Coordinates of C-alpha atoms in Angstrom, one line a residue:
X6 CA -59.6 20.7 22.7
X7 CA -59.5 16.8 22.8
X8 CA -58.6 15.2 19.4
X9 CA -61.2 13.0 18.0
X10 CA -58.9 11.4 15.4
X11 CA -55.4 10.3 15.9
X12 CA -55.4 10.5 19.7
X13 CA -53.7 7.3 20.9
X14 CA -55.0 7.9 24.5
X15 CA -58.7 7.4 23.5
X16 CA -58.3 4.6 21.0
X17 CA -57.3 1.0 21.2
X18 CA -54.3 1.4 18.9
X19 CA -51.7 0.7 21.5
X20 CA -48.1 -0.5 20.8
X21 CA -48.3 -3.3 23.4
X22 CA -51.1 -4.3 25.8
X23 CA -50.4 -5.4 29.4
X24 CA -46.9 -3.8 29.4
X25 CA -45.9 -0.8 31.5
X26 CA -44.7 2.2 29.4
X27 CA -41.4 3.5 30.9
X28 CA -40.2 7.0 31.2
X29 CA -38.4 7.9 27.9
X30 CA -35.5 9.5 29.8
X31 CA -34.5 6.2 31.3
X32 CA -34.1 4.5 27.9
X33 CA -30.3 4.3 28.0
X34 CA -30.1 3.1 31.6
X35 CA -32.7 0.5 30.8
X36 CA -30.7 -0.7 27.8
X37 CA -27.5 -1.0 29.9
X38 CA -29.0 -2.6 33.0
X39 CA -32.0 -4.7 32.0
X40 CA -31.9 -5.1 28.2
X41 CA -28.3 -6.0 27.7
X42 CA -29.1 -9.6 27.1
X43 CA -30.9 -8.5 23.9
X44 CA -27.8 -6.8 22.5
X45 CA -28.0 -6.2 18.7
X46 CA -26.1 -8.4 16.3
X47 CA -23.3 -10.9 16.9
X48 CA -19.9 -10.6 18.4
X49 CA -17.0 -11.4 16.0
X50 CA -16.4 -14.9 17.5
X51 CA -20.0 -15.9 17.0
X52 CA -20.0 -14.4 13.5
X53 CA -16.9 -16.2 12.4
X54 CA -17.9 -19.6 13.9
X55 CA -17.2 -21.8 10.8
X56 CA -19.0 -24.7 12.4
X57 CA -22.2 -22.7 12.6
X58 CA -22.0 -20.5 9.6
X59 CA -19.4 -22.0 7.3
X60 CA -16.5 -19.9 5.9
X61 CA -17.6 -16.3 5.3
X62 CA -16.4 -13.8 2.8
X63 CA -16.7 -10.0 3.1
X64 CA -20.1 -9.9 1.4
X65 CA -21.6 -12.3 4.0
X66 CA -21.9 -9.8 6.8
X67 CA -22.2 -6.2 7.8
X68 CA -20.9 -4.1 10.7
X69 CA -23.6 -2.5 12.9
X70 CA -23.6 1.3 13.4
X71 CA -22.5 2.8 16.7
X72 CA -22.6 6.4 18.1
X73 CA -21.3 9.4 16.2
X74 CA -19.7 12.0 18.4
X75 CA -17.0 13.3 16.2
X76 CA -16.4 14.4 12.5
X77 CA -15.1 11.9 10.0
X78 CA -12.0 14.1 9.5
X79 CA -11.0 13.3 13.1
X80 CA -10.7 9.5 12.4
X81 CA -7.1 8.5 12.6
X82 CA -5.9 5.8 10.1
X83 CA -2.4 5.3 11.5
X84 CA -1.5 1.6 11.5
X85 CA 1.5 -0.8 11.6
X86 CA 2.5 -2.8 8.5
X87 CA 5.4 -4.6 10.1
X88 CA 6.7 -4.8 13.7
X89 CA 8.9 -1.7 13.1
X90 CA 7.2 0.2 10.3
X91 CA 3.9 2.1 10.6
X92 CA 1.9 4.0 8.0
X93 CA -0.5 6.9 8.1
X94 CA -3.0 5.0 5.9
X95 CA -3.7 1.2 5.8
X96 CA -3.5 0.7 2.0
X97 CA -1.0 -1.3 0.0
X98 CA -0.6 -2.1 -3.7
X99 CA 0.0 -5.7 -4.7
X100 CA 3.4 -6.9 -6.1
X101 CA 1.8 -7.8 -9.5
X102 CA 3.4 -6.9 -12.9
X103 CA 0.2 -5.1 -13.9
X104 CA -0.2 -3.2 -10.7
X105 CA 3.1 -2.0 -9.0
X106 CA 6.2 -0.6 -10.5
X107 CA 8.1 2.5 -9.3
X108 CA 5.3 5.0 -10.3
X109 CA 2.7 3.2 -8.2
X110 CA 5.1 2.6 -5.4
X111 CA 6.0 6.3 -5.3
X112 CA 2.4 7.6 -5.3
X113 CA 1.2 5.0 -2.8
X114 CA 4.0 6.1 -0.4
X115 CA 3.2 9.8 -1.0
X116 CA -0.4 9.1 -0.1
X117 CA 0.5 7.5 3.2
X118 CA 0.4 3.8 2.1
X119 CA 2.9 1.5 0.5
X120 CA 3.5 0.0 -2.9
X121 CA 5.2 -3.4 -3.2
X122 CA 7.3 -3.6 -6.4
X123 CA 6.8 -6.8 -8.3
X124 CA 9.6 -9.2 -9.2
X125 CA 8.5 -10.5 -12.6
X126 CA 11.6 -8.8 -14.1
X127 CA 15.3 -9.0 -13.9
X128 CA 17.0 -8.2 -10.5
X129 CA 18.7 -5.2 -12.1
X130 CA 15.4 -3.8 -13.3
X131 CA 13.7 -4.2 -10.0
X132 CA 16.7 -2.6 -8.1
X133 CA 16.5 0.3 -10.5
X134 CA 12.8 0.8 -9.6
X135 CA 13.7 0.7 -5.9
X136 CA 16.4 3.4 -6.5
X137 CA 13.8 5.6 -8.3
X138 CA 11.5 5.4 -5.3
X139 CA 14.3 6.1 -2.8
X140 CA 15.5 9.1 -4.8
X141 CA 12.1 10.6 -5.3
X142 CA 11.8 12.4 -2.0
X143 CA 14.5 13.1 0.5
X144 CA 15.5 15.3 3.4
X145 CA 19.2 15.8 3.0
X146 CA 20.2 13.9 -0.1
X147 CA 23.3 12.1 1.1
X148 CA 24.2 10.4 -2.2
X149 CA 23.3 13.0 -4.9
X150 CA 24.2 12.5 -8.5
X151 CA 27.4 14.6 -8.9
X152 CA 28.9 15.8 -12.2
X153 CA 32.6 16.5 -13.0
X154 CA 33.8 19.5 -15.1
X155 CA 34.4 17.1 -18.0
X156 CA 30.8 15.9 -18.1
X157 CA 29.1 17.0 -21.3
X158 CA 25.8 18.7 -21.8
X159 CA 24.6 15.6 -23.7
X160 CA 25.5 13.4 -20.8
X161 CA 23.7 15.7 -18.4
X162 CA 20.6 15.4 -20.6
X163 CA 20.9 11.6 -20.5
X164 CA 21.1 11.7 -16.7
X165 CA 18.0 13.8 -16.6
X166 CA 16.1 11.2 -18.7
X167 CA 17.4 8.4 -16.5
X168 CA 16.6 9.9 -13.1
X169 CA 13.7 12.2 -13.9
X170 CA 15.3 15.3 -12.5
X171 CA 17.8 17.8 -14.0
X172 CA 19.5 19.5 -11.1
X173 CA 23.0 18.3 -10.5
X174 CA 25.9 19.7 -8.5
X175 CA 29.3 20.0 -10.2
X176 CA 32.5 19.4 -8.2
X177 CA 36.2 19.4 -9.0
X178 CA 36.5 15.6 -9.0
X179 CA 32.9 14.7 -9.9
X180 CA 32.4 13.1 -6.5
X181 CA 30.8 13.9 -3.1
X182 CA 33.1 15.6 -0.6
X183 CA 35.0 17.3 -3.4
X184 CA 35.0 21.1 -3.9
X185 CA 31.7 22.5 -5.2
X186 CA 32.2 24.7 -8.4
X187 CA 28.7 25.0 -9.8
X188 CA 25.1 23.7 -10.3
X189 CA 23.4 22.5 -13.5
X190 CA 19.7 22.8 -13.9
X191 CA 17.2 21.8 -16.6
X192 CA 17.0 25.4 -17.8
X193 CA 20.8 25.5 -18.3
X194 CA 20.9 22.5 -20.7
X195 CA 17.4 22.4 -22.2
X196 CA 18.0 24.5 -25.3
X197 CA 21.8 24.4 -25.4
X198 CA 22.6 23.5 -29.0
X199 CA 26.0 21.7 -28.6
X200 CA 25.8 18.4 -26.8
X201 CA 29.6 18.0 -26.6
X202 CA 30.2 21.2 -24.6
X203 CA 31.3 20.7 -21.0
X204 CA 28.7 21.5 -18.3
X205 CA 31.1 24.1 -17.0
X206 CA 30.2 26.3 -20.0
X207 CA 26.5 26.5 -19.0
X208 CA 26.5 25.8 -15.2
X209 CA 25.5 28.4 -12.6
X210 CA 28.2 29.6 -10.3
X211 CA 26.2 32.1 -8.3
X212 CA 25.2 29.6 -5.6
X213 CA 23.4 29.8 -2.3
X214 CA 24.8 27.2 0.1
X215 CA 24.3 26.2 3.8
X216 CA 27.1 25.0 6.1
X217 CA 27.4 21.4 7.3
X218 CA 25.5 21.0 10.6
X219 CA 22.5 23.0 9.4
X220 CA 19.3 21.3 10.6
X221 CA 16.6 20.2 8.1
X222 CA 14.2 22.9 9.3
X223 CA 16.9 25.6 8.9
X224 CA 17.9 24.3 5.5
X225 CA 14.3 24.4 4.3
X226 CA 14.0 28.0 5.5
X227 CA 17.2 29.0 3.5
X228 CA 15.9 27.1 0.5
X229 CA 12.5 28.9 0.7
X230 CA 14.1 32.3 0.9
X231 CA 16.7 31.7 -1.8
X232 CA 14.1 30.8 -4.5
X233 CA 16.7 28.3 -5.9
X234 CA 15.8 24.8 -6.9
X235 CA 18.6 23.1 -5.0
X236 CA 20.5 23.9 -1.8
X237 CA 24.1 22.4 -1.6
X238 CA 25.3 21.7 1.9
X239 CA 29.1 22.3 2.2
X240 CA 31.8 21.9 4.8
X241 CA 34.3 24.6 5.9
X242 CA 36.5 23.9 2.8
X243 CA 33.5 24.3 0.5
X244 CA 33.4 20.5 -0.2
X245 CA 29.9 19.2 -1.1
X246 CA 28.5 17.2 1.8
X247 CA 24.8 16.8 0.8
X248 CA 22.0 18.4 -1.1
X249 CA 18.4 19.6 -0.5
X250 CA 15.8 20.0 -3.1
X251 CA 12.9 22.5 -3.4
X252 CA 10.8 19.9 -5.1
X253 CA 11.0 17.8 -1.9
X254 CA 9.9 20.9 0.1
X255 CA 6.8 21.1 -2.2
X256 CA 6.1 17.4 -1.8
X257 CA 6.0 17.9 2.0
X258 CA 3.4 20.5 1.5
X259 CA 1.3 18.5 -0.9
X260 CA 1.6 15.1 0.7
X261 CA 1.6 15.5 4.5
X262 CA 0.8 11.8 5.0
X263 CA 3.7 10.5 3.0
X264 CA 5.3 7.3 4.3
X265 CA 8.9 8.3 5.0
X266 CA 11.8 7.2 7.0
X267 CA 12.2 9.5 10.0
X268 CA 16.0 10.1 9.6
X269 CA 16.5 10.4 5.8
X270 CA 13.0 11.6 4.9
X271 CA 13.1 9.2 1.9
X272 CA 10.0 7.4 0.9
X273 CA 9.6 3.9 2.4
X274 CA 10.1 1.3 -0.3
X275 CA 8.9 -2.4 -0.4
X276 CA 9.6 -5.0 -3.0
X277 CA 8.8 -8.7 -3.5
X278 CA 11.2 -11.6 -4.0
X279 CA 10.7 -15.4 -4.3
X280 CA 12.3 -18.1 -2.2
X281 CA 14.7 -19.6 -4.7
X282 CA 18.5 -19.6 -4.1
X283 CA 19.0 -16.9 -6.8
X284 CA 16.6 -14.6 -5.0
X285 CA 19.3 -14.1 -2.4
X286 CA 21.4 -12.4 -5.1
X287 CA 18.3 -10.4 -6.1
X288 CA 17.8 -9.3 -2.5
X289 CA 21.4 -8.1 -2.3
X290 CA 20.9 -5.8 -5.3
X291 CA 17.6 -4.5 -3.7
X292 CA 19.2 -3.7 -0.3
X293 CA 22.1 -2.0 -2.1
X294 CA 19.4 0.2 -3.8
X295 CA 17.9 1.1 -0.4
X296 CA 15.1 -1.4 0.1
X297 CA 13.2 -1.0 3.5
X298 CA 10.7 -3.9 3.5
X299 CA 11.0 -7.2 1.6
X300 CA 7.9 -9.3 0.9
X301 CA 8.3 -13.0 0.3
X302 CA 5.9 -13.7 -2.5
X303 CA 4.3 -17.2 -2.5
X304 CA 0.8 -18.4 -3.0
X305 CA 1.4 -20.9 -0.1
X306 CA 3.9 -19.5 2.4
X307 CA 4.1 -22.5 4.7
X308 CA 7.1 -24.1 3.1
X309 CA 10.6 -25.1 4.0
X310 CA 11.8 -22.7 1.2
X311 CA 10.2 -19.7 2.8
X312 CA 11.1 -20.6 6.4
X313 CA 14.8 -20.9 5.4
X314 CA 14.7 -17.7 3.5
X315 CA 13.2 -15.8 6.5
X316 CA 16.0 -17.1 8.7
X317 CA 18.6 -16.2 6.1
X318 CA 17.3 -12.6 5.8
X319 CA 16.9 -12.0 9.5
X320 CA 20.5 -13.2 10.0
X321 CA 22.2 -11.3 7.1
X322 CA 20.0 -8.2 7.0
X323 CA 18.8 -7.5 10.6
X324 CA 17.7 -4.0 9.7
X325 CA 15.4 -5.2 6.9
X326 CA 11.7 -6.0 7.7
X327 CA 10.4 -9.2 6.3
X328 CA 6.7 -9.9 5.4
X329 CA 5.9 -13.6 4.9
X330 CA 3.0 -15.4 3.3
X331 CA 0.6 -16.0 1.9
X332 CA -1.2 -17.9 4.7
X333 CA -4.9 -18.6 5.6
X334 CA -4.6 -20.9 8.6
X335 CA -3.1 -20.5 12.1
X336 CA -0.9 -23.5 11.6
X337 CA 0.7 -21.8 8.5
X338 CA 1.1 -18.6 10.3
X339 CA 2.8 -20.2 13.4
X340 CA 5.7 -21.6 11.4
X341 CA 6.4 -18.2 9.7
X342 CA 6.1 -16.3 13.0
X343 CA 8.5 -18.7 14.7
X344 CA 10.9 -18.2 11.8
X345 CA 11.0 -14.5 12.6
X346 CA 8.6 -12.6 10.2
X347 CA 7.8 -9.0 10.9
X348 CA 4.4 -9.2 9.1
X349 CA 2.1 -11.6 7.3
X350 CA 0.0 -11.6 4.1
X351 CA -3.3 -13.3 4.4
X352 CA -5.2 -14.7 1.4
X353 CA -5.3 -17.7 -0.9
X354 CA -7.5 -17.7 -4.0
X355 CA -9.6 -14.7 -3.1
X356 CA -8.1 -12.2 -5.6
X357 CA -10.2 -11.1 -8.6
X358 CA -7.8 -12.7 -11.1
X359 CA -7.1 -15.8 -9.0
X360 CA -8.6 -19.3 -9.6
X361 CA -6.6 -21.2 -7.0
X362 CA -9.6 -22.3 -5.0
X363 CA -11.4 -23.4 -8.2
X364 CA -8.5 -25.3 -9.8
X365 CA -6.6 -26.6 -6.7
X366 CA -9.5 -26.9 -4.3
X367 CA -7.3 -25.3 -1.7
X368 CA -7.7 -22.0 0.1
X369 CA -10.1 -20.4 2.5
X370 CA -12.8 -17.7 2.4
X371 CA -11.1 -14.4 3.1
X372 CA -13.1 -13.2 6.1
X373 CA -12.5 -16.4 7.9
X374 CA -8.8 -16.3 7.0
X375 CA -8.2 -12.7 8.1
X376 CA -10.0 -13.1 11.5
X377 CA -8.4 -16.4 12.5
X378 CA -4.8 -15.6 11.4
X379 CA -4.7 -12.0 12.6
X380 CA -6.1 -12.9 16.0
X381 CA -3.4 -15.5 16.4
X382 CA -0.6 -13.3 15.0
X383 CA -1.6 -10.4 17.3
X384 CA -0.6 -12.5 20.3
X385 CA 3.0 -12.2 19.0
X386 CA 2.9 -8.6 17.9
X387 CA 2.9 -9.5 14.2
X388 CA 0.8 -7.2 11.9
X389 CA -1.2 -8.8 9.1
X390 CA -2.2 -7.7 5.6
X391 CA -5.6 -8.7 4.2
X392 CA -4.5 -9.5 0.7
X393 CA -7.2 -10.1 -2.0
X394 CA -10.9 -9.9 -2.4
X395 CA -11.0 -6.1 -2.0
X396 CA -13.6 -4.7 -4.4
X397 CA -14.8 -1.5 -2.6
X398 CA -14.5 0.7 0.5
X399 CA -16.7 -1.6 2.5
X400 CA -14.4 -4.6 2.0
X401 CA -11.5 -2.5 3.2
X402 CA -13.4 -1.7 6.4
X403 CA -14.4 -5.3 7.0
X404 CA -10.8 -6.6 6.5
X405 CA -9.6 -4.0 9.0
X406 CA -12.4 -4.8 11.4
X407 CA -11.5 -8.5 11.4
X408 CA -8.0 -7.8 12.6
X409 CA -5.9 -6.9 9.6
X410 CA -3.7 -3.8 10.1
X411 CA -3.6 -3.1 6.4
X412 CA -5.2 -4.2 3.2
X413 CA -3.5 -5.0 -0.1
X414 CA -5.2 -4.3 -3.4
X415 CA -4.5 -5.5 -6.9
X416 CA -7.4 -5.3 -9.4
X417 CA -8.8 -2.2 -7.6
X418 CA -5.7 -0.2 -8.5
X419 CA -4.8 -1.9 -11.8
X420 CA -6.9 0.5 -13.8
X421 CA -5.2 3.7 -12.5
X422 CA -2.8 5.7 -14.5
X423 CA 0.1 4.9 -12.2
X424 CA -0.1 1.1 -12.9
X425 CA 2.2 -0.3 -15.6
X426 CA 0.9 -0.6 -19.2
X427 CA -1.1 1.5 -21.6
X428 CA -4.8 2.1 -21.8
X429 CA -6.7 0.7 -24.8
X430 CA -10.4 0.6 -25.9
X431 CA -12.4 -2.5 -25.2
X432 CA -14.8 -4.0 -27.7
X433 CA -17.6 -2.0 -26.0
X434 CA -15.6 1.2 -26.5
X435 CA -14.6 1.7 -22.9
X436 CA -11.1 2.7 -21.7
X437 CA -9.4 -0.2 -20.0
X438 CA -6.0 -1.5 -18.9
X439 CA -4.7 -5.1 -19.0
X440 CA -4.7 -6.9 -15.7
X441 CA -3.6 -10.5 -15.0
X442 CA -3.1 -12.8 -12.0
X443 CA 0.5 -13.8 -11.4
X444 CA -0.6 -17.4 -11.7
X445 CA -2.0 -16.9 -15.2
X446 CA -0.4 -18.6 -18.2
X447 CA 0.6 -15.2 -19.6
X448 CA 2.5 -14.2 -16.4
X449 CA 4.1 -17.6 -16.1
X450 CA 5.3 -17.6 -19.7
X451 CA 6.5 -14.0 -19.6
X452 CA 10.2 -14.0 -20.7
X453 CA 11.0 -10.5 -19.5
X454 CA 11.8 -11.8 -15.9
X455 CA 15.0 -13.4 -17.0
X456 CA 15.8 -10.8 -19.6
X457 CA 17.0 -13.4 -22.0
X458 CA 19.4 -15.0 -19.5
X459 CA 20.0 -18.7 -19.2
X460 CA 17.0 -20.3 -17.6
X461 CA 14.8 -17.3 -18.2
X462 CA 11.6 -19.3 -18.6
X463 CA 12.3 -21.0 -15.3
X464 CA 13.1 -17.8 -13.4
X465 CA 10.0 -15.7 -13.6
X466 CA 7.9 -14.7 -10.6
X467 CA 4.7 -16.4 -11.8
X468 CA 6.2 -19.8 -11.8
X469 CA 8.2 -19.2 -8.6
X470 CA 5.1 -18.0 -6.7
X471 CA 3.2 -21.2 -7.6
X472 CA 6.1 -23.6 -7.3
X473 CA 5.9 -24.4 -11.1
X474 CA 9.6 -23.8 -12.1
X475 CA 10.2 -27.4 -13.1
X476 CA 6.8 -28.2 -14.5
X477 CA 6.8 -29.3 -18.2
X478 CA 3.0 -28.6 -18.3
X479 CA 1.9 -25.3 -16.6
X480 CA -1.4 -25.3 -14.7
X481 CA -2.9 -21.9 -14.5
X482 CA -4.0 -20.5 -11.1
X483 CA -4.9 -17.1 -12.5
X484 CA -6.5 -15.4 -15.5
X485 CA -5.8 -12.5 -17.8
X486 CA -8.3 -9.8 -18.5
X487 CA -8.8 -6.0 -18.3
X488 CA -10.1 -3.5 -15.8
X489 CA -11.9 -0.2 -16.3
X490 CA -10.0 3.1 -16.1
X491 CA -10.0 4.6 -12.6
X492 CA -8.0 7.7 -13.2
X493 CA -5.1 8.6 -11.0
X494 CA -4.4 7.1 -7.6
X495 CA -3.9 10.7 -6.4
X496 CA -7.7 11.0 -6.6
X497 CA -8.8 7.4 -6.2
X498 CA -6.9 6.6 -3.0
X499 CA -8.1 9.8 -1.2
X500 CA -11.7 8.6 -2.1
X501 CA -11.0 5.3 -0.5
X502 CA -9.5 7.0 2.6
X503 CA -12.5 9.4 2.9
X504 CA -14.9 6.5 2.6
X505 CA -12.9 4.6 5.3
X506 CA -13.1 7.5 7.7
X507 CA -16.8 7.9 7.2
X508 CA -17.4 4.2 7.8
X509 CA -15.4 4.3 11.1
X510 CA -17.5 7.4 12.0
X511 CA -20.7 5.4 11.4
X512 CA -19.3 2.5 13.5
X513 CA -18.4 5.1 16.2
X514 CA -14.7 4.5 16.3
X515 CA -12.1 7.3 16.2
X516 CA -9.2 5.2 15.0
X517 CA -8.2 1.8 13.6
X518 CA -6.7 0.9 17.0
X519 CA -10.1 1.7 18.6
X520 CA -11.9 -0.4 15.9
X521 CA -9.7 -3.5 16.6
X522 CA -10.2 -3.0 20.3
X523 CA -14.0 -2.7 19.9
X524 CA -14.2 -5.8 17.9
X525 CA -12.1 -7.7 20.5
X526 CA -14.2 -6.6 23.5
X527 CA -17.6 -7.1 21.7
X528 CA -18.5 -3.4 21.5
X529 CA -18.4 -3.5 17.7
X530 CA -21.2 -5.9 16.5
X531 CA -21.9 -7.7 13.3
X532 CA -24.9 -9.1 11.4
X533 CA -25.0 -12.0 8.9
X534 CA -26.5 -11.2 5.5
X535 CA -28.8 -13.5 3.6
X536 CA -28.9 -13.5 -0.2
X537 CA -32.0 -11.3 0.0
X538 CA -30.2 -8.9 2.4
X539 CA -27.3 -8.6 0.0
X540 CA -29.7 -7.8 -2.9
X541 CA -31.4 -5.2 -0.7
X542 CA -28.1 -3.6 0.2
X543 CA -27.3 -2.9 -3.5
X544 CA -29.0 -0.7 -6.0
X545 CA -32.4 -2.2 -6.8
X546 CA -35.8 -1.2 -8.2
X547 CA -34.5 1.5 -10.6
X548 CA -35.1 1.6 -14.3
X549 CA -31.6 2.9 -14.8
X550 CA -28.9 4.6 -12.7
X551 CA -25.5 6.2 -12.9
X552 CA -23.1 4.9 -10.2
X553 CA -20.6 7.7 -9.7
X554 CA -18.4 7.0 -6.7
X555 CA -16.7 10.3 -6.1
X556 CA -16.2 13.8 -7.5

């Protein structure tokens, strides 16, 4: 029966008059062969043309969707952070004294990223934090804490408080490669009433050991069967050679993405230093503690001080990777690349607690900075970190799409339980943590960096980062404030990673490598956002709403 209402064929309600209607099955061929000049959006070069559009930030554009042919869980997030070090996830925590100390560095590494330990403290304190990161997870522990028969129970308890673990081997001489005579565990000493008793009075002597030459896989199997907390590795004379920990076995199960060195299975550790002469002494302490990556921390990295420091480090510590910065122009980057950096930090004045652009009138919008510098650095095989301006998952995606191999976050992680400092209630009754820029007056006047030493006020990281050591009057380039509680990074970072995987799925890219390639060849397209478009893309038109990001 012919339709009398709604039948397009017998009405004048046509989509377009005077135009042939094509077979629907030919739509894809038509797009590729005849409609390609009308391709959606802009390529990255047109988007980031500063002469046409000015300097753009992350909020000024969007990435257009592609084709989904795979699950989000299949998206690979492996990426390099330096020429020689790669990570399973592209997230770094900033070297700020309200963001990254050993707890943040440990958990970021466990989750596949990297935490950069700040240097607004004494060199000894920073080196101690590096040691805590390196001792947290191991394969074979080649330098275990060893007790002697004369060590007291009280001393063993103090060592547990210092290192955070309570399982220690006891040898005849109290050293490695001495005859093993027993093991002390937390259970042995926890309720022992007499602190002056020697550990030999409470230690376990019924030990399960493995011979020297046992592979890590074999040793893990022995440890699993033994139900012991520690597995000593001994030579033919029963001398202690190394140690394996059950807790490390469990960490391997719970944190499969952990950033670890392939040979020792220790967590990768990064720390920041300045470019002053005394920072060479600091670096020596850090390398002695096991540092893997050093970050030269400066708001403006294109300086003779940083260039000389890069050359010094590459000559004296050839096995240590060096990340230089911060830079926002190709000219800045070229000098540091020529000096030998293994990675670059990009950003100047884009951080949430930074006012450099406002006060100094120097800097660059972050999207323009990341694209221009990372495009240039890629020609020399130097990975780049998009540092600053990250407020949500979308900003992480945009930074990576513009060429950064990793992104660095400060304020986004400052409210987590692993960041330094205690929670307190704001005037509105909300749970918050203190957060400050390293260029704030509070950070530059912090005396803890020098630990009371001569010249302490001149030696803190805040002044050094902003070249203010000799200034009689300090000019702030950052602010102090607070950030809302975000819970633990063990829940927040997986949320960021899941969001990142879903975003790449929407774009149609199976990996970060594919994303960068798609941007370069024009497959991945972008669109500028007007002010109205930005308003449309956020929550609007609701009387009230609850913005819960994850569960």
